PDB file of C-alpha atoms in Angstrom:
ATOM      1  CA  MET A   1     -14.476 -35.560   2.132  1.00 47.00           C
ATOM      2  CA  GLU A   2     -16.466 -32.980   0.697  1.00 57.00           C
ATOM      3  CA  SER A   3     -19.971 -32.062   2.119  1.00 65.00           C
ATOM      4  CA  GLY A   4     -21.472 -30.832  -1.242  1.00 73.00           C
ATOM      5  CA  TYR A   5     -22.057 -27.638  -0.171  1.00 85.00           C
ATOM      6  CA  GLY A   6     -20.577 -24.366  -1.445  1.00 90.00           C
ATOM      7  CA  TYR A   7     -19.839 -21.054   0.023  1.00 90.00           C
ATOM      8  CA  SER A   8     -18.962 -17.461  -0.980  1.00 94.00           C
ATOM      9  CA  LEU A   9     -17.170 -14.327   1.356  1.00 96.00           C
ATOM     10  CA  PHE A  10     -17.725 -11.077   0.704  1.00 97.00           C
ATOM     11  CA  GLY A  11     -16.066  -7.935   2.347  1.00 98.00           C
ATOM     12  CA  SER A  12     -15.400  -4.403   2.195  1.00 97.00           C
ATOM     13  CA  LEU A  13     -13.517  -1.456   3.375  1.00 97.00           C
ATOM     14  CA  GLY A  14     -14.033   1.871   2.275  1.00 97.00           C
ATOM     15  CA  VAL A  15     -12.589   5.879   3.524  1.00 96.00           C
ATOM     16  CA  ASP A  16     -14.226   8.853   2.368  1.00 93.00           C
ATOM     17  CA  ILE A  17     -11.732  11.925   2.880  1.00 93.00           C
ATOM     18  CA  GLY A  18     -12.857  15.563   2.445  1.00 93.00           C
ATOM     19  CA  LEU A  19     -10.734  17.767   0.468  1.00 91.00           C
ATOM     20  CA  THR A  20     -12.791  21.026   1.013  1.00 91.00           C
ATOM     21  CA  ARG A  21     -16.651  21.517   2.730  1.00 88.00           C
ATOM     22  CA  ASN A  22     -18.088  20.639  -0.543  1.00 90.00           C
ATOM     23  CA  LEU A  23     -15.737  18.422  -2.447  1.00 93.00           C
ATOM     24  CA  GLY A  24     -14.179  14.813  -1.209  1.00 94.00           C
ATOM     25  CA  PHE A  25     -12.656  11.787  -2.282  1.00 95.00           C
ATOM     26  CA  TYR A  26     -13.083   8.284  -1.828  1.00 95.00           C
ATOM     27  CA  ILE A  27     -11.699   4.981  -2.282  1.00 97.00           C
ATOM     28  CA  LYS A  28     -13.053   1.263  -1.396  1.00 97.00           C
ATOM     29  CA  THR A  29     -11.448  -2.254  -1.243  1.00 97.00           C
ATOM     30  CA  ILE A  30     -13.877  -4.904  -2.477  1.00 97.00           C
ATOM     31  CA  VAL A  31     -12.613  -8.394  -1.869  1.00 97.00           C
ATOM     32  CA  ARG A  32     -15.251 -11.577  -2.803  1.00 96.00           C
ATOM     33  CA  TYR A  33     -14.122 -15.394  -2.730  1.00 96.00           C
ATOM     34  CA  TYR A  34     -15.990 -18.611  -3.348  1.00 94.00           C
ATOM     35  CA  ASP A  35     -16.021 -21.941  -3.471  1.00 92.00           C
ATOM     36  CA  ILE A  36     -18.501 -24.101  -5.439  1.00 90.00           C
ATOM     37  CA  PRO A  37     -18.247 -27.986  -5.570  1.00 89.00           C
ATOM     38  CA  ALA A  38     -18.807 -30.234  -8.479  1.00 87.00           C
ATOM     39  CA  ASN A  39     -22.383 -31.313  -9.186  1.00 82.00           C
ATOM     40  CA  ASP A  40     -23.835 -34.442 -10.605  1.00 82.00           C
ATOM     41  CA  ALA A  41     -24.732 -34.787 -14.276  1.00 84.00           C
ATOM     42  CA  MET A  42     -28.146 -33.236 -14.882  1.00 86.00           C
ATOM     43  CA  GLN A  43     -29.851 -33.180 -18.117  1.00 88.00           C
ATOM     44  CA  ILE A  44     -30.873 -29.560 -19.673  1.00 87.00           C
ATOM     45  CA  ASN A  45     -32.289 -29.401 -23.043  1.00 91.00           C
ATOM     46  CA  ASN A  46     -31.882 -32.449 -23.607  1.00 90.00           C
ATOM     47  CA  GLN A  47     -28.258 -32.220 -23.340  1.00 90.00           C
ATOM     48  CA  VAL A  48     -26.350 -34.185 -20.124  1.00 90.00           C
ATOM     49  CA  VAL A  49     -24.548 -31.166 -18.201  1.00 89.00           C
ATOM     50  CA  SER A  50     -22.090 -30.912 -15.302  1.00 87.00           C
ATOM     51  CA  PHE A  51     -20.344 -28.788 -13.584  1.00 84.00           C
ATOM     52  CA  PRO A  52     -16.346 -28.792 -12.188  1.00 88.00           C
ATOM     53  CA  HIS A  53     -15.232 -27.874  -8.684  1.00 90.00           C
ATOM     54  CA  THR A  54     -14.785 -23.935  -8.673  1.00 90.00           C
ATOM     55  CA  ASN A  55     -12.732 -21.823  -6.369  1.00 92.00           C
ATOM     56  CA  ALA A  56     -11.780 -18.173  -7.249  1.00 95.00           C
ATOM     57  CA  TRP A  57     -10.889 -14.772  -5.552  1.00 96.00           C
ATOM     58  CA  ALA A  58     -11.740 -11.726  -6.833  1.00 96.00           C
ATOM     59  CA  THR A  59     -10.236  -8.170  -5.536  1.00 97.00           C
ATOM     60  CA  MET A  60     -11.617  -4.634  -6.700  1.00 97.00           C
ATOM     61  CA  LEU A  61     -10.594  -1.186  -6.009  1.00 98.00           C
ATOM     62  CA  GLU A  62     -13.242   1.918  -6.141  1.00 96.00           C
ATOM     63  CA  THR A  63     -12.180   5.542  -6.378  1.00 96.00           C
ATOM     64  CA  GLY A  64     -14.315   8.499  -6.807  1.00 95.00           C
ATOM     65  CA  LEU A  65     -15.077  12.210  -6.118  1.00 94.00           C
ATOM     66  CA  ARG A  66     -17.872  13.017  -3.983  1.00 86.00           C
ATOM     67  CA  SER A  67     -19.661  16.928  -4.334  1.00 86.00           C
TER      68      SER A  67
END
């Protein structure tokens, strides 16, 4: 039984490492998940539109230098 409500989860974790007094390196991991239920048909610009159930993971890795 579906509740009709969707949800999204998001999280990130990062580390900053000092190489010298004025130079550093960072790395950050980002994770996202969403679960959106299907919707009832609706009319938009004289066209009937409906969207299916959707769920997906996204993972990202960010790196860089700082000064």
